[in-house]
Coordinates of C-alpha atoms and ligand atoms in Angstrom, one line a residue:
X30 CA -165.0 -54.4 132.4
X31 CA -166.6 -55.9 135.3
X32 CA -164.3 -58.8 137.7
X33 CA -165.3 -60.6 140.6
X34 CA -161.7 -62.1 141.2
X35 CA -159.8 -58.8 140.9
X36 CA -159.5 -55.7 141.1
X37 CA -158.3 -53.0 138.7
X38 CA -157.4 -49.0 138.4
X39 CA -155.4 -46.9 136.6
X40 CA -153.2 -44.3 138.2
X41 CA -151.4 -42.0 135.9
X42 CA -149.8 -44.4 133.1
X43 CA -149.6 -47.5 135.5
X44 CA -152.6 -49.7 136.1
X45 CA -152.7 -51.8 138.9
X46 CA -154.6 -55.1 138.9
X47 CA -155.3 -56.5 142.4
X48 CA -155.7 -60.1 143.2
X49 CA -158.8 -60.2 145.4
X50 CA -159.7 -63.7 146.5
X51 CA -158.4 -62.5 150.6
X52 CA -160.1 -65.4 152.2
X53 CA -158.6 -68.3 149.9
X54 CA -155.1 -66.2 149.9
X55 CA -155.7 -64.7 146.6
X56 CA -154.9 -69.2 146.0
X57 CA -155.1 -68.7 142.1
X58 CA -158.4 -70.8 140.9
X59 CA -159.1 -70.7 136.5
X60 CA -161.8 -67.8 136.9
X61 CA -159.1 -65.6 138.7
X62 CA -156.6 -66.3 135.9
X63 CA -158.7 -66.0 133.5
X64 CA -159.5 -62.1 134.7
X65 CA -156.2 -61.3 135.2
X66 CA -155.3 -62.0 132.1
X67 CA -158.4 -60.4 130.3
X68 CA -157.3 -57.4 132.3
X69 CA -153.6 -57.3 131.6
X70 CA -154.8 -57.9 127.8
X71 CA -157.0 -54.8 127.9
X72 CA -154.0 -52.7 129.2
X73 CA -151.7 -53.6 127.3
X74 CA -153.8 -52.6 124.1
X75 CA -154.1 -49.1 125.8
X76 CA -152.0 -47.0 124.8
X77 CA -153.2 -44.5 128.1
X78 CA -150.9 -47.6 130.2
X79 CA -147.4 -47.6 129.9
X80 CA -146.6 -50.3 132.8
X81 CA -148.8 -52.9 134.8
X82 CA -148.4 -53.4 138.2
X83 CA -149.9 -56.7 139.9
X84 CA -150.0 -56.9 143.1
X85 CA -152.3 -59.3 146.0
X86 CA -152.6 -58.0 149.6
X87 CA -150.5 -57.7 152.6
X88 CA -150.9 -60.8 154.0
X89 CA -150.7 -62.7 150.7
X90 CA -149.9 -62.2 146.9
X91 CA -151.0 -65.8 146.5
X92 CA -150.3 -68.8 148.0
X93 CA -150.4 -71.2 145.1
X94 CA -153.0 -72.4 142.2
X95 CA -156.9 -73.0 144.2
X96 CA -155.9 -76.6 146.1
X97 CA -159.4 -77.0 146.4
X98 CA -160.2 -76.7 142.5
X99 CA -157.4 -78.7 141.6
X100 CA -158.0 -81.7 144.2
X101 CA -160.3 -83.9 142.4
X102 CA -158.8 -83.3 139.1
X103 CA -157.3 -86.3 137.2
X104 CA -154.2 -86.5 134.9
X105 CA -156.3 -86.1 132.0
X106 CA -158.6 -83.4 133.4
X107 CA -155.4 -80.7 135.0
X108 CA -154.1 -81.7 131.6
X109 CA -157.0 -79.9 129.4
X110 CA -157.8 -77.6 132.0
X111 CA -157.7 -73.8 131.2
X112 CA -155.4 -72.8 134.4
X113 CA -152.4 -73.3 133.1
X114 CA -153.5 -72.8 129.4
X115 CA -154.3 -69.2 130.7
X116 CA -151.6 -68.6 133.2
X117 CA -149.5 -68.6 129.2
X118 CA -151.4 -65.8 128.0
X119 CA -148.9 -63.6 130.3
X120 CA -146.2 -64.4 127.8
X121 CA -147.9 -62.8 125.3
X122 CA -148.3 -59.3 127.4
X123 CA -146.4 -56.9 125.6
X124 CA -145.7 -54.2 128.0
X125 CA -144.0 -54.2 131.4
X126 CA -145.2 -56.3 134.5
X127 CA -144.1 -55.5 138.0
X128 CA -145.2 -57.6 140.5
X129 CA -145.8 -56.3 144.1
X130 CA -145.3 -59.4 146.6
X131 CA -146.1 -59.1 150.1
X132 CA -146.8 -61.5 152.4
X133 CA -147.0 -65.2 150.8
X134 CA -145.9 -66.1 146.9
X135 CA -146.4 -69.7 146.9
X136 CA -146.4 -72.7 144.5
X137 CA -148.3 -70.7 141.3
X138 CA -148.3 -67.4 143.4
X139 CA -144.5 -67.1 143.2
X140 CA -144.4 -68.8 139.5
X141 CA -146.8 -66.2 138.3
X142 CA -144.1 -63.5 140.0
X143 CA -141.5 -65.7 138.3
X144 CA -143.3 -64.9 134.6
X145 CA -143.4 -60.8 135.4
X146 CA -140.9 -58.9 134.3
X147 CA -139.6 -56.7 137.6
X148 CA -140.3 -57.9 141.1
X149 CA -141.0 -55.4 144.3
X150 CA -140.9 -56.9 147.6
X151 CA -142.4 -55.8 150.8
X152 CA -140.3 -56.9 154.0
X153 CA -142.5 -59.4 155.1
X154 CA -142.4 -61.3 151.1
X155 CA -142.0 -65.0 151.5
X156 CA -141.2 -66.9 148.3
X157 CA -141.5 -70.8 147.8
X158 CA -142.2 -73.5 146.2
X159 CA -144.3 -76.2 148.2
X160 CA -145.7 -78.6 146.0
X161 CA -143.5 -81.3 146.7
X162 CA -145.5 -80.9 150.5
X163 CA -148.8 -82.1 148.2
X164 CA -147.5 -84.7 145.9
X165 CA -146.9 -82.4 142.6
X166 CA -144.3 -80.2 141.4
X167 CA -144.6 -76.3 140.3
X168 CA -146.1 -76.8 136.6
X169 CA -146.4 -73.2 135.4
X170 CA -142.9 -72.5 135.2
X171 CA -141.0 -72.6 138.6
X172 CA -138.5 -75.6 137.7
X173 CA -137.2 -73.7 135.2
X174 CA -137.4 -70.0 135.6
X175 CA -136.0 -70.3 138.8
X176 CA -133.1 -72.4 138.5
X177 CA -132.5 -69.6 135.7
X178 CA -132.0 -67.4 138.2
X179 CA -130.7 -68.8 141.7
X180 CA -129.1 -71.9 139.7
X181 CA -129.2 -75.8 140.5
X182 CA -128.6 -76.1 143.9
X183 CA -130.6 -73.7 145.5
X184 CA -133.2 -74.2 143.7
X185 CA -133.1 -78.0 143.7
X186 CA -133.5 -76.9 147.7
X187 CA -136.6 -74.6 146.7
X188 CA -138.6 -76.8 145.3
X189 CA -137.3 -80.7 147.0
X190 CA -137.4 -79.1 150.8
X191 CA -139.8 -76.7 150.4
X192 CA -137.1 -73.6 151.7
X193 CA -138.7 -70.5 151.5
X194 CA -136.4 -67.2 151.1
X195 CA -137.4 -63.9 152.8
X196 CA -137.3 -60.6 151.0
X197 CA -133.9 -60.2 151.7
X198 CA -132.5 -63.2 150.8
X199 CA -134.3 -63.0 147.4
X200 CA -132.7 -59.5 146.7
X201 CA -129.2 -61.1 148.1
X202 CA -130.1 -63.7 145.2
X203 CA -131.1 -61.4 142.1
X204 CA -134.9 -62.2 142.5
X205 CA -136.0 -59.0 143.5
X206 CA -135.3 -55.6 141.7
X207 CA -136.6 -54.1 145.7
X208 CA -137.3 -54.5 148.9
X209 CA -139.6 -51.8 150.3
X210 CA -141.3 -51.3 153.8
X211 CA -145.0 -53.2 154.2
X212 CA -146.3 -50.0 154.7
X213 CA -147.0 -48.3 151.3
X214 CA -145.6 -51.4 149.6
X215 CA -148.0 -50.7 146.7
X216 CA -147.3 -47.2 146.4
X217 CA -143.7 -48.1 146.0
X218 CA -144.5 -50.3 143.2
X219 CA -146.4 -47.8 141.6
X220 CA -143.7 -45.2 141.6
X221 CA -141.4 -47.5 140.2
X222 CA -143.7 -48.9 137.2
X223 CA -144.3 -44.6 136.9
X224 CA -140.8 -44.1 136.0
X225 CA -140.6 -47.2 133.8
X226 CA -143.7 -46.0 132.0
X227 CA -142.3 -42.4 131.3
X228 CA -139.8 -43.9 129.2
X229 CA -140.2 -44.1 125.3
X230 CA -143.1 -46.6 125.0
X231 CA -141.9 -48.8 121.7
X232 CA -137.9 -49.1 123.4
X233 CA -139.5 -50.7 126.6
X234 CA -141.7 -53.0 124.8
X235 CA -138.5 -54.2 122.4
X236 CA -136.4 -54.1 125.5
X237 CA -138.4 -56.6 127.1
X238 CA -138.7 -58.9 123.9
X239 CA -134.9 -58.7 123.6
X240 CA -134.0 -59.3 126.9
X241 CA -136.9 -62.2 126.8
X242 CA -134.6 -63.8 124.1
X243 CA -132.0 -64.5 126.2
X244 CA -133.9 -67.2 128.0
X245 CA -134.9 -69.0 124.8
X246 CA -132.3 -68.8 122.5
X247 CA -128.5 -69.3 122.4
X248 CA -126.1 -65.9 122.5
X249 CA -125.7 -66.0 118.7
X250 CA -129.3 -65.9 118.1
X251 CA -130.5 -63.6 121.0
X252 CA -127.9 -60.9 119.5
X253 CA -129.4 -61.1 116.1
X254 CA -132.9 -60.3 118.1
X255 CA -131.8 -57.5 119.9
X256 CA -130.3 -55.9 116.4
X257 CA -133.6 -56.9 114.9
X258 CA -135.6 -54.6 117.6
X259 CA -132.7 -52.1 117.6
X260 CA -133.0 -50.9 114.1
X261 CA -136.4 -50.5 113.4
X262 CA -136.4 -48.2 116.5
X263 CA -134.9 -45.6 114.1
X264 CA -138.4 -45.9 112.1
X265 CA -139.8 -44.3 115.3
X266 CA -140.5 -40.5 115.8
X267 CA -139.5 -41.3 119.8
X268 CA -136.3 -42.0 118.0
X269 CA -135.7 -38.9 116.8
X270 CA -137.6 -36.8 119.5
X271 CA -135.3 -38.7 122.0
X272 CA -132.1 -37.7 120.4
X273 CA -133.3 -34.4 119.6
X274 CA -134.8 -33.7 122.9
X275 CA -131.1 -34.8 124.6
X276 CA -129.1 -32.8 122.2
X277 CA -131.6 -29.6 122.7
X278 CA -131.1 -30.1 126.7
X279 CA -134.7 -30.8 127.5
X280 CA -137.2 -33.5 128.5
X281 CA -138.3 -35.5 125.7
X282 CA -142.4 -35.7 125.0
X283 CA -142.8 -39.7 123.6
X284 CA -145.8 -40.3 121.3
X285 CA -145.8 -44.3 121.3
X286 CA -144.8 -44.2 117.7
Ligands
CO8_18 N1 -155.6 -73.2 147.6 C1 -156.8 -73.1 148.2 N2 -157.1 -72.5 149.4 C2 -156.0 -72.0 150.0 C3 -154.7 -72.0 149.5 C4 -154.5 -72.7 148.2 N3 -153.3 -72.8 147.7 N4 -153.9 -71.5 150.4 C5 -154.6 -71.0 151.4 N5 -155.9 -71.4 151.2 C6 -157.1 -71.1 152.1 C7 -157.1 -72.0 153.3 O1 -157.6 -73.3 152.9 C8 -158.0 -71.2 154.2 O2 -159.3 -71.4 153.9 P1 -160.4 -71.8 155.0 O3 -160.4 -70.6 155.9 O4 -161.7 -72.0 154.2 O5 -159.9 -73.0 155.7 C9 -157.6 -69.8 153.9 O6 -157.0 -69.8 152.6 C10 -156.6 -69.2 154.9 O7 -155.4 -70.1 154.9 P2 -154.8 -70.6 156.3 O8 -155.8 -70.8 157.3 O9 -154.0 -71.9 155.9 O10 -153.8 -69.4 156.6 P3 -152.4 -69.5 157.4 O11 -152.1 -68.1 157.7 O12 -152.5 -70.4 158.6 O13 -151.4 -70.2 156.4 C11 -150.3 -70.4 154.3 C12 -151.0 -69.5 155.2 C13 -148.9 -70.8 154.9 C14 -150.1 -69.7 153.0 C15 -151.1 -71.7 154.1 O14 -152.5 -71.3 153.7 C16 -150.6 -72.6 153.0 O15 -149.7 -73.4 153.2 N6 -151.3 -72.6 151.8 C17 -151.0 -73.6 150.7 C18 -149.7 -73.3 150.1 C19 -149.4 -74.3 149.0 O16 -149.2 -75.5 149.2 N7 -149.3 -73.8 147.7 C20 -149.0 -74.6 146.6 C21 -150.3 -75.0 145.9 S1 -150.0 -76.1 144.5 C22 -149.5 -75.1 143.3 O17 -149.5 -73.9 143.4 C23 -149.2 -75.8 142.0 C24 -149.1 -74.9 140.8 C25 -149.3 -75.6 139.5 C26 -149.6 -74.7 138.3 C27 -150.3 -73.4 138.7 C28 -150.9 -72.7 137.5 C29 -151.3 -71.3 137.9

């Protein structure tokens, strides 16, 4: 597959797609959505990739959606435009994605970290969410998926006065699984999504649908989804290798059925 907005490559079981727009500050315009998410699409019907790291560059992960593209736009226009249309196709990624932030996530930059599933942090991550600053509000997610995890106040502060949280404080507040020196930030990542991706493929996958649930549904009904992915996990032969494996004292060898 050939990009011009990103950058992709496989190491081991992760793959790693690269936001690449450096002089715009990787700012997230519809052709650079659209190719992430044809890439993450392409990975996560491999069964070669057990984890999907995304990551920008030092300076930036991204600083927001493409002000530029979205200037101009009127209600009706942003309305039917593909950005955020294709910014959705992440929910439908099935497999693990860790995000590796350094430098600026803003506006959609740290809403698209806000939709993957693990977060790495370099020291010099900066988070926030400054539409307010340019007469909108976040619109791919940031309202909500934030206030699920720092609650109302804070992030009523977030997103009305524009506060930005460093690395740490996002790890002080749950938002970051890691924080990791600059240096070798990626590489960090990497490791991580390796030992995520060594684990028996069809658990993570129902892992992360189950644990999913608990954002859309009440407790009764995300319990019944986590039974409904537990059982049929006996249908697997990782099921059975797993328990074998542990009960023989050795390392288990997953097939992905
Ligand atoms: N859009 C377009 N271009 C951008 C963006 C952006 N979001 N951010 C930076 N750039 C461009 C700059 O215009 C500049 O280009 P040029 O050299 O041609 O002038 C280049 O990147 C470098 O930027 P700066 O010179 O500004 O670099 P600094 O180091 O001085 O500042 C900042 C870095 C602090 C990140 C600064 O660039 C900034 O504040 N950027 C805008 C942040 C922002 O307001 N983001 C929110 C955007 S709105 C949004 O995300 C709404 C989401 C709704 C849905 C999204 C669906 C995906």
């Amino acid at each position: 597959m050939t990009y011009t907005n990103i950058l992709t490559e496989t190491r081991g079981r992760v793959s790693v797609v690269q936001l690449n727009r450096p002089d715009a500050m990787n700012a997230l315009n519809t052709a650079l959505l659209k190719e992430v998410m044809q890439a993450f699409e392409v990975f996560d019907r491999d069964e070669a990739v057990g984890a999907i790291v995304v990551t920008g560059n030092e300076k930036a992960f991204a600083a927001g959606a493409d002000i530029k593209e979205m200037a101009d736009l009127s209600f009706l226009e942003i309305q039917n435009s593909e950005l955020i249309a294709s910014f959705e196709r992440i929910l439908n990624i099935k497999k693990p994605i860790i995000a590796a932030v350094s430098g600026w996530a803003l506006g959609g930059g740290f809403e698209f970290v806000l939709a993957c599933d693990m977060i790495i942090a370099s020291e010099s991550a900066k988070f926030g969410l400054p539409e307010v600053t340019i007469g909108v509000i976040p619109g791919a997610g940031g309202t909500q998926r934030l206030t699920h995890v720092l609650g109302k106040y804070l992030a009523m502060e977030v997103v009305m006065n524009n506060r930005k949280l460093s690395a740490n404080e996002a790890l002080q507040f749950g938002l970051v699984n890691r924080v990791v020196p600059v240096e070798g930030y990626l590489e960090s990542a990497v490791a991580f999504a390796e030992e995520i991706a060594s684990r028996a493929p069809v658990a993570i996958r129902m892992a992360k649908d189950s644990i999913n649930a608990a954002f859309e549904t009440t407790l009764a009904e995300g319990l019944k989804v986590e039974r409904r992915n537990f059982y049929p996990l006996f249908a697997t032969q990782d099921q059975k290798e797993g328990m074998k494996a542990f009960v023989e004292k050795r390392k288990a060898e997953w097939i992905g059925k």
